[in-house]
JSON list of C-alpha atoms in Angstrom, two decimals:
[
{"chain": "A", "resi": 1282, "resn": "MET", "atom": "CA", "xyz": [0.00, 0.00, 0.00]},
{"chain": "A", "resi": 1283, "resn": "ARG", "atom": "CA", "xyz": [1.24, 3.46, -0.75]},
{"chain": "A", "resi": 1284, "resn": "ARG", "atom": "CA", "xyz": [0.61, 6.65, 1.13]},
{"chain": "A", "resi": 1285, "resn": "GLN", "atom": "CA", "xyz": [-0.61, 9.79, -0.50]},
{"chain": "A", "resi": 1286, "resn": "THR", "atom": "CA", "xyz": [-0.52, 13.42, 0.52]},
{"chain": "A", "resi": 1287, "resn": "ALA", "atom": "CA", "xyz": [-3.39, 15.75, -0.20]},
{"chain": "A", "resi": 1288, "resn": "THR", "atom": "CA", "xyz": [-2.89, 17.18, -3.73]},
{"chain": "A", "resi": 1289, "resn": "GLY", "atom": "CA", "xyz": [0.82, 16.38, -3.61]},
{"chain": "A", "resi": 1290, "resn": "GLY", "atom": "CA", "xyz": [1.80, 19.24, -1.30]},
{"chain": "A", "resi": 1291, "resn": "SER", "atom": "CA", "xyz": [2.29, 19.80, 2.40]},
{"chain": "A", "resi": 1292, "resn": "HIS", "atom": "CA", "xyz": [-0.20, 22.63, 2.90]},
{"chain": "A", "resi": 1293, "resn": "SER", "atom": "CA", "xyz": [-2.76, 22.46, 5.67]},
{"chain": "A", "resi": 1294, "resn": "ALA", "atom": "CA", "xyz": [-6.47, 22.03, 5.11]},
{"chain": "A", "resi": 1295, "resn": "GLY", "atom": "CA", "xyz": [-8.37, 25.28, 4.86]},
{"chain": "A", "resi": 1296, "resn": "SER", "atom": "CA", "xyz": [-5.25, 27.36, 4.30]},
{"chain": "A", "resi": 1297, "resn": "GLY", "atom": "CA", "xyz": [-6.63, 29.15, 1.27]},
{"chain": "A", "resi": 1298, "resn": "ARG", "atom": "CA", "xyz": [-5.66, 26.46, -1.24]},
{"chain": "A", "resi": 1299, "resn": "ALA", "atom": "CA", "xyz": [-8.24, 23.88, -2.22]},
{"chain": "A", "resi": 1300, "resn": "LEU", "atom": "CA", "xyz": [-8.07, 20.54, -0.43]},
{"chain": "A", "resi": 1301, "resn": "ARG", "atom": "CA", "xyz": [-9.22, 17.60, -2.52]},
{"chain": "A", "resi": 1302, "resn": "LEU", "atom": "CA", "xyz": [-8.83, 14.06, -1.21]},
{"chain": "A", "resi": 1303, "resn": "ASP", "atom": "CA", "xyz": [-9.76, 11.06, -3.34]},
{"chain": "A", "resi": 1304, "resn": "PRO", "atom": "CA", "xyz": [-11.87, 8.49, -1.43]},
{"chain": "A", "resi": 1305, "resn": "LEU", "atom": "CA", "xyz": [-10.90, 5.80, -3.93]},
{"chain": "A", "resi": 1306, "resn": "SER", "atom": "CA", "xyz": [-7.17, 6.02, -3.14]},
{"chain": "A", "resi": 1307, "resn": "LEU", "atom": "CA", "xyz": [-7.17, 5.35, 0.60]},
{"chain": "A", "resi": 1308, "resn": "PRO", "atom": "CA", "xyz": [-5.09, 5.36, 2.80]},
{"chain": "A", "resi": 1309, "resn": "VAL", "atom": "CA", "xyz": [-4.38, 9.10, 2.70]},
{"chain": "A", "resi": 1310, "resn": "SER", "atom": "CA", "xyz": [-2.08, 11.09, 4.98]},
{"chain": "A", "resi": 1311, "resn": "TYR", "atom": "CA", "xyz": [-2.18, 14.90, 5.21]},
{"chain": "A", "resi": 1312, "resn": "SER", "atom": "CA", "xyz": [-1.93, 17.81, 7.65]},
{"chain": "A", "resi": 1313, "resn": "ALA", "atom": "CA", "xyz": [-4.80, 20.04, 8.75]},
{"chain": "A", "resi": 1314, "resn": "HIS", "atom": "CA", "xyz": [-5.31, 23.16, 10.84]},
{"chain": "A", "resi": 1315, "resn": "ASP", "atom": "CA", "xyz": [-5.91, 22.60, 14.57]},
{"chain": "A", "resi": 1316, "resn": "THR", "atom": "CA", "xyz": [-6.24, 25.55, 16.95]},
{"chain": "A", "resi": 1317, "resn": "ARG", "atom": "CA", "xyz": [-5.53, 23.48, 20.08]},
{"chain": "A", "resi": 1318, "resn": "ALA", "atom": "CA", "xyz": [-2.39, 21.76, 18.79]},
{"chain": "A", "resi": 1319, "resn": "ASP", "atom": "CA", "xyz": [1.13, 23.08, 19.18]},
{"chain": "A", "resi": 1320, "resn": "GLY", "atom": "CA", "xyz": [2.06, 24.84, 15.96]},
{"chain": "A", "resi": 1321, "resn": "GLY", "atom": "CA", "xyz": [-1.59, 24.82, 14.91]},
{"chain": "A", "resi": 1322, "resn": "ILE", "atom": "CA", "xyz": [-1.23, 21.67, 12.77]},
{"chain": "A", "resi": 1323, "resn": "ARG", "atom": "CA", "xyz": [-2.30, 18.04, 13.19]},
{"chain": "A", "resi": 1324, "resn": "GLN", "atom": "CA", "xyz": [-1.44, 15.04, 11.04]},
{"chain": "A", "resi": 1325, "resn": "ILE", "atom": "CA", "xyz": [-4.38, 12.94, 9.78]},
{"chain": "A", "resi": 1326, "resn": "GLU", "atom": "CA", "xyz": [-4.26, 9.45, 8.34]},
{"chain": "A", "resi": 1327, "resn": "LEU", "atom": "CA", "xyz": [-7.48, 8.20, 6.72]},
{"chain": "A", "resi": 1328, "resn": "HIS", "atom": "CA", "xyz": [-8.04, 4.49, 6.18]},
{"chain": "A", "resi": 1329, "resn": "ARG", "atom": "CA", "xyz": [-11.25, 2.69, 5.21]},
{"chain": "A", "resi": 1330, "resn": "GLU", "atom": "CA", "xyz": [-11.88, 1.40, 8.75]},
{"chain": "A", "resi": 1331, "resn": "ARG", "atom": "CA", "xyz": [-10.05, 3.90, 10.95]},
{"chain": "A", "resi": 1332, "resn": "VAL", "atom": "CA", "xyz": [-8.72, 7.43, 11.31]},
{"chain": "A", "resi": 1333, "resn": "VAL", "atom": "CA", "xyz": [-5.45, 8.30, 13.08]},
{"chain": "A", "resi": 1334, "resn": "LEU", "atom": "CA", "xyz": [-5.00, 11.86, 14.40]},
{"chain": "A", "resi": 1335, "resn": "ARG", "atom": "CA", "xyz": [-1.52, 12.90, 15.52]},
{"chain": "A", "resi": 1336, "resn": "ARG", "atom": "CA", "xyz": [-0.93, 16.18, 17.32]},
{"chain": "A", "resi": 1337, "resn": "ALA", "atom": "CA", "xyz": [0.98, 17.72, 20.18]},
{"chain": "A", "resi": 1338, "resn": "VAL", "atom": "CA", "xyz": [-0.76, 19.71, 22.92]},
{"chain": "A", "resi": 1339, "resn": "SER", "atom": "CA", "xyz": [1.40, 21.55, 25.49]},
{"chain": "A", "resi": 1340, "resn": "GLY", "atom": "CA", "xyz": [4.40, 19.50, 24.46]},
{"chain": "A", "resi": 1341, "resn": "MET", "atom": "CA", "xyz": [2.56, 16.18, 24.92]},
{"chain": "A", "resi": 1342, "resn": "ARG", "atom": "CA", "xyz": [2.49, 14.20, 21.67]},
{"chain": "A", "resi": 1343, "resn": "MET", "atom": "CA", "xyz": [-0.57, 12.03, 21.14]},
{"chain": "A", "resi": 1344, "resn": "ALA", "atom": "CA", "xyz": [-2.08, 9.78, 18.52]},
{"chain": "A", "resi": 1345, "resn": "LEU", "atom": "CA", "xyz": [-5.82, 9.14, 18.51]},
{"chain": "A", "resi": 1346, "resn": "ASN", "atom": "CA", "xyz": [-6.91, 5.99, 16.71]},
{"chain": "A", "resi": 1347, "resn": "LEU", "atom": "CA", "xyz": [-10.65, 6.24, 15.93]},
{"chain": "A", "resi": 1348, "resn": "ARG", "atom": "CA", "xyz": [-12.94, 3.85, 14.08]},
{"chain": "A", "resi": 1349, "resn": "VAL", "atom": "CA", "xyz": [-14.80, 5.33, 11.13]},
{"chain": "A", "resi": 1350, "resn": "SER", "atom": "CA", "xyz": [-18.03, 3.97, 12.63]},
{"chain": "A", "resi": 1351, "resn": "ASP", "atom": "CA", "xyz": [-17.51, 6.31, 15.63]},
{"chain": "A", "resi": 1352, "resn": "PHE", "atom": "CA", "xyz": [-18.15, 9.31, 13.36]},
{"chain": "A", "resi": 1353, "resn": "LEU", "atom": "CA", "xyz": [-21.69, 10.63, 12.82]},
{"chain": "A", "resi": 1354, "resn": "GLY", "atom": "CA", "xyz": [-21.48, 11.11, 9.06]},
{"chain": "A", "resi": 1355, "resn": "ILE", "atom": "CA", "xyz": [-20.23, 13.27, 6.20]},
{"chain": "A", "resi": 1356, "resn": "GLY", "atom": "CA", "xyz": [-21.31, 16.90, 6.41]},
{"chain": "A", "resi": 1357, "resn": "VAL", "atom": "CA", "xyz": [-20.99, 20.18, 4.52]},
{"chain": "A", "resi": 1358, "resn": "ARG", "atom": "CA", "xyz": [-19.90, 23.47, 6.11]},
{"chain": "A", "resi": 1359, "resn": "GLU", "atom": "CA", "xyz": [-19.65, 26.92, 4.60]},
{"chain": "A", "resi": 1360, "resn": "ILE", "atom": "CA", "xyz": [-16.28, 28.57, 5.13]},
{"chain": "A", "resi": 1361, "resn": "ASP", "atom": "CA", "xyz": [-17.20, 31.88, 3.55]},
{"chain": "A", "resi": 1362, "resn": "ASP", "atom": "CA", "xyz": [-19.49, 33.13, 0.78]},
{"chain": "A", "resi": 1363, "resn": "THR", "atom": "CA", "xyz": [-17.66, 31.21, -1.94]},
{"chain": "A", "resi": 1364, "resn": "GLN", "atom": "CA", "xyz": [-15.95, 28.22, -0.34]},
{"chain": "A", "resi": 1365, "resn": "VAL", "atom": "CA", "xyz": [-17.58, 25.09, 1.07]},
{"chain": "A", "resi": 1366, "resn": "MET", "atom": "CA", "xyz": [-15.87, 22.38, 3.11]},
{"chain": "A", "resi": 1367, "resn": "LEU", "atom": "CA", "xyz": [-16.76, 18.69, 3.28]},
{"chain": "A", "resi": 1368, "resn": "VAL", "atom": "CA", "xyz": [-16.05, 17.21, 6.73]},
{"chain": "A", "resi": 1369, "resn": "LEU", "atom": "CA", "xyz": [-16.13, 13.88, 8.54]},
{"chain": "A", "resi": 1370, "resn": "VAL", "atom": "CA", "xyz": [-18.31, 14.85, 11.52]},
{"chain": "A", "resi": 1371, "resn": "HIS", "atom": "CA", "xyz": [-17.58, 13.54, 15.02]},
{"chain": "A", "resi": 1372, "resn": "ARG", "atom": "CA", "xyz": [-19.61, 14.02, 18.20]},
{"chain": "A", "resi": 1373, "resn": "ASP", "atom": "CA", "xyz": [-16.66, 16.01, 19.59]},
{"chain": "A", "resi": 1374, "resn": "PRO", "atom": "CA", "xyz": [-16.16, 19.06, 17.31]},
{"chain": "A", "resi": 1375, "resn": "SER", "atom": "CA", "xyz": [-12.38, 19.04, 17.86]},
{"chain": "A", "resi": 1376, "resn": "LEU", "atom": "CA", "xyz": [-12.22, 15.60, 16.21]},
{"chain": "A", "resi": 1377, "resn": "THR", "atom": "CA", "xyz": [-14.11, 16.65, 13.06]},
{"chain": "A", "resi": 1378, "resn": "ILE", "atom": "CA", "xyz": [-11.89, 16.09, 10.00]},
{"chain": "A", "resi": 1379, "resn": "PRO", "atom": "CA", "xyz": [-11.83, 18.14, 6.75]},
{"chain": "A", "resi": 1380, "resn": "LEU", "atom": "CA", "xyz": [-12.06, 16.08, 3.56]},
{"chain": "A", "resi": 1381, "resn": "CYS", "atom": "CA", "xyz": [-12.55, 18.56, 0.72]},
{"chain": "A", "resi": 1382, "resn": "VAL", "atom": "CA", "xyz": [-12.55, 22.34, 0.29]},
{"chain": "A", "resi": 1383, "resn": "SER", "atom": "CA", "xyz": [-13.84, 23.79, -2.97]},
{"chain": "A", "resi": 1384, "resn": "ASP", "atom": "CA", "xyz": [-15.65, 26.67, -4.66]},
{"chain": "A", "resi": 1385, "resn": "ASP", "atom": "CA", "xyz": [-17.57, 24.38, -7.02]},
{"chain": "A", "resi": 1386, "resn": "GLN", "atom": "CA", "xyz": [-20.92, 23.18, -5.63]},
{"chain": "A", "resi": 1387, "resn": "ASN", "atom": "CA", "xyz": [-21.15, 20.30, -8.13]},
{"chain": "A", "resi": 1388, "resn": "GLU", "atom": "CA", "xyz": [-17.75, 19.00, -7.08]},
{"chain": "A", "resi": 1389, "resn": "ILE", "atom": "CA", "xyz": [-18.76, 19.11, -3.39]},
{"chain": "A", "resi": 1390, "resn": "VAL", "atom": "CA", "xyz": [-22.03, 17.24, -4.05]},
{"chain": "A", "resi": 1391, "resn": "ALA", "atom": "CA", "xyz": [-20.21, 14.51, -6.02]},
{"chain": "A", "resi": 1392, "resn": "ALA", "atom": "CA", "xyz": [-17.47, 14.19, -3.37]},
{"chain": "A", "resi": 1393, "resn": "TRP", "atom": "CA", "xyz": [-20.12, 14.15, -0.61]},
{"chain": "A", "resi": 1394, "resn": "ALA", "atom": "CA", "xyz": [-21.81, 11.13, -2.17]},
{"chain": "A", "resi": 1395, "resn": "MET", "atom": "CA", "xyz": [-18.49, 9.33, -2.80]},
{"chain": "A", "resi": 1396, "resn": "TRP", "atom": "CA", "xyz": [-17.20, 9.81, 0.77]},
{"chain": "A", "resi": 1397, "resn": "SER", "atom": "CA", "xyz": [-20.55, 8.77, 2.21]},
{"chain": "A", "resi": 1398, "resn": "GLU", "atom": "CA", "xyz": [-20.52, 5.57, 0.15]},
{"chain": "A", "resi": 1399, "resn": "THR", "atom": "CA", "xyz": [-16.84, 4.82, 0.88]},
{"chain": "A", "resi": 1400, "resn": "PHE", "atom": "CA", "xyz": [-17.22, 5.09, 4.66]},
{"chain": "A", "resi": 1401, "resn": "ALA", "atom": "CA", "xyz": [-20.86, 3.82, 4.73]},
{"chain": "A", "resi": 1402, "resn": "LEU", "atom": "CA", "xyz": [-21.90, 6.90, 6.73]},
{"chain": "A", "resi": 1403, "resn": "PRO", "atom": "CA", "xyz": [-24.97, 9.13, 6.24]},
{"chain": "A", "resi": 1404, "resn": "GLN", "atom": "CA", "xyz": [-24.86, 12.53, 4.55]},
{"chain": "A", "resi": 1405, "resn": "LEU", "atom": "CA", "xyz": [-25.53, 15.19, 7.18]},
{"chain": "A", "resi": 1406, "resn": "GLN", "atom": "CA", "xyz": [-27.12, 18.56, 6.39]},
{"chain": "A", "resi": 1407, "resn": "ASP", "atom": "CA", "xyz": [-26.42, 20.68, 9.50]},
{"chain": "A", "resi": 1408, "resn": "THR", "atom": "CA", "xyz": [-22.95, 19.98, 10.89]},
{"chain": "A", "resi": 1409, "resn": "ARG", "atom": "CA", "xyz": [-22.57, 22.98, 13.19]},
{"chain": "A", "resi": 1410, "resn": "ARG", "atom": "CA", "xyz": [-23.22, 21.59, 16.66]},
{"chain": "A", "resi": 1411, "resn": "GLU", "atom": "CA", "xyz": [-21.74, 21.94, 20.08]},
{"chain": "A", "resi": 1412, "resn": "ALA", "atom": "CA", "xyz": [-20.09, 19.14, 22.00]},
{"chain": "A", "resi": 1413, "resn": "THR", "atom": "CA", "xyz": [-22.62, 16.80, 23.55]},
{"chain": "A", "resi": 1414, "resn": "PRO", "atom": "CA", "xyz": [-22.48, 16.44, 27.32]},
{"chain": "A", "resi": 1415, "resn": "ARG", "atom": "CA", "xyz": [-20.90, 13.32, 28.65]},
{"chain": "A", "resi": 1416, "resn": "ARG", "atom": "CA", "xyz": [-23.32, 10.48, 29.26]},
{"chain": "A", "resi": 1417, "resn": "ARG", "atom": "CA", "xyz": [-24.05, 9.48, 32.82]},
{"chain": "A", "resi": 1418, "resn": "ARG", "atom": "CA", "xyz": [-22.86, 6.04, 33.78]},
{"chain": "A", "resi": 1419, "resn": "ARG", "atom": "CA", "xyz": [-25.68, 3.55, 34.17]},
{"chain": "A", "resi": 1420, "resn": "ASN", "atom": "CA", "xyz": [-24.56, 2.10, 37.47]},
{"chain": "A", "resi": 1421, "resn": "ALA", "atom": "CA", "xyz": [-22.97, 5.13, 39.10]},
{"chain": "A", "resi": 1422, "resn": "ILE", "atom": "CA", "xyz": [-24.45, 4.33, 42.52]},
{"chain": "A", "resi": 1423, "resn": "ARG", "atom": "CA", "xyz": [-24.03, 0.56, 42.33]},
{"chain": "A", "resi": 1424, "resn": "SER", "atom": "CA", "xyz": [-20.56, 0.58, 43.84]},
{"chain": "A", "resi": 1425, "resn": "ARG", "atom": "CA", "xyz": [-21.79, 2.55, 46.86]},
{"chain": "A", "resi": 1426, "resn": "ARG", "atom": "CA", "xyz": [-24.91, 0.58, 47.84]},
{"chain": "A", "resi": 1427, "resn": "PRO", "atom": "CA", "xyz": [-25.36, -3.14, 48.38]},
{"chain": "A", "resi": 1428, "resn": "ARG", "atom": "CA", "xyz": [-27.40, -4.89, 45.74]},
{"chain": "A", "resi": 1429, "resn": "PHE", "atom": "CA", "xyz": [-30.40, -5.75, 47.93]},
{"chain": "A", "resi": 1430, "resn": "LEU", "atom": "CA", "xyz": [-30.70, -2.10, 48.97]},
{"chain": "A", "resi": 1431, "resn": "MET", "atom": "CA", "xyz": [-31.06, -1.07, 45.32]},
{"chain": "A", "resi": 1432, "resn": "ARG", "atom": "CA", "xyz": [-34.62, -2.47, 45.40]},
{"chain": "A", "resi": 1433, "resn": "ARG", "atom": "CA", "xyz": [-35.65, -0.54, 48.50]},
{"chain": "A", "resi": 1434, "resn": "ARG", "atom": "CA", "xyz": [-36.93, 2.98, 48.60]},
{"chain": "A", "resi": 1435, "resn": "VAL", "atom": "CA", "xyz": [-34.44, 5.48, 49.92]},
{"chain": "A", "resi": 1436, "resn": "GLY", "atom": "CA", "xyz": [-35.36, 7.15, 53.21]},
{"chain": "A", "resi": 1437, "resn": "TYR", "atom": "CA", "xyz": [-38.28, 6.65, 55.55]},
{"chain": "A", "resi": 1438, "resn": "GLN", "atom": "CA", "xyz": [-41.32, 8.82, 55.10]},
{"chain": "A", "resi": 1439, "resn": "LEU", "atom": "CA", "xyz": [-43.57, 9.46, 58.07]},
{"chain": "A", "resi": 1440, "resn": "ASN", "atom": "CA", "xyz": [-47.27, 9.91, 57.76]},
{"chain": "A", "resi": 1441, "resn": "PRO", "atom": "CA", "xyz": [-47.69, 13.71, 58.02]},
{"chain": "A", "resi": 1442, "resn": "THR", "atom": "CA", "xyz": [-51.02, 13.35, 59.89]},
{"chain": "A", "resi": 1443, "resn": "SER", "atom": "CA", "xyz": [-49.35, 11.59, 62.85]},
{"chain": "A", "resi": 1444, "resn": "ILE", "atom": "CA", "xyz": [-47.05, 14.52, 63.64]},
{"chain": "A", "resi": 1445, "resn": "HIS", "atom": "CA", "xyz": [-48.53, 17.06, 66.07]},
{"chain": "A", "resi": 1446, "resn": "ARG", "atom": "CA", "xyz": [-46.57, 20.26, 66.36]},
{"chain": "A", "resi": 1447, "resn": "GLY", "atom": "CA", "xyz": [-47.41, 23.18, 68.55]},
{"chain": "A", "resi": 1448, "resn": "GLU", "atom": "CA", "xyz": [-49.82, 21.19, 70.76]},
{"chain": "A", "resi": 1449, "resn": "ARG", "atom": "CA", "xyz": [-49.47, 20.29, 74.40]},
{"chain": "A", "resi": 1450, "resn": "GLU", "atom": "CA", "xyz": [-49.64, 16.59, 74.97]},
{"chain": "A", "resi": 1451, "resn": "ILE", "atom": "CA", "xyz": [-51.60, 15.29, 77.94]},
{"chain": "A", "resi": 1452, "resn": "ILE", "atom": "CA", "xyz": [-50.69, 11.88, 79.27]},
{"chain": "A", "resi": 1453, "resn": "ALA", "atom": "CA", "xyz": [-53.20, 10.22, 81.58]},
{"chain": "A", "resi": 1454, "resn": "ARG", "atom": "CA", "xyz": [-52.00, 7.41, 83.84]},
{"chain": "A", "resi": 1455, "resn": "ASN", "atom": "CA", "xyz": [-54.20, 5.18, 85.94]}
]
C-alpha cells in the first residue's frame, strides 16, 4: 500500500488552497489546521476502517486511533461566501476532519456522495453543533450501595397526619 498526501503538497487544510482528497485512493495522509495543537497543525491518516489523528498539545504528543463507525457522518460546512468544506463529523467538534474544500458546488455534491458511500456513513445537512455532554454512567451508585438495597426505597417517610406540632400533649396514667 502506498501513502498519498493531499494534492501532492504539504499545505494544511483550509489554508486558502483547495483541499481535494480522493476516497478511492485510501489510505491518505495529510496535515490540517488545529487551533488546540502546538504549531496549529495536526497530522491525519485516513483508512477505510479507521482514522489516526496525531498532534501535540502543550508539548505532549498524542495519537488518537478512531474507528470510522464512531463518526456521525459526512457533512458540509460553509467557510465563507464562496468556499464550502466537506467534513467527517464527530460528536466532539475538535475531532471533526476536513475532507474537501472547494468553490464548485457540483464537485462538493459529487465528493459528498463518494465519501458517504466509501465510509458507509450518512450525509448530514447541519454539521454545526456543540459538544454533547458526557453520558451518565448507568450504574454510578451501584458501587456505593449493596445490591439488595437497590430495590428498597431510599429514606423513611412518616405519615404527616401523625405529627402534632405546637400542641401540648396530655398523658393520663391510671
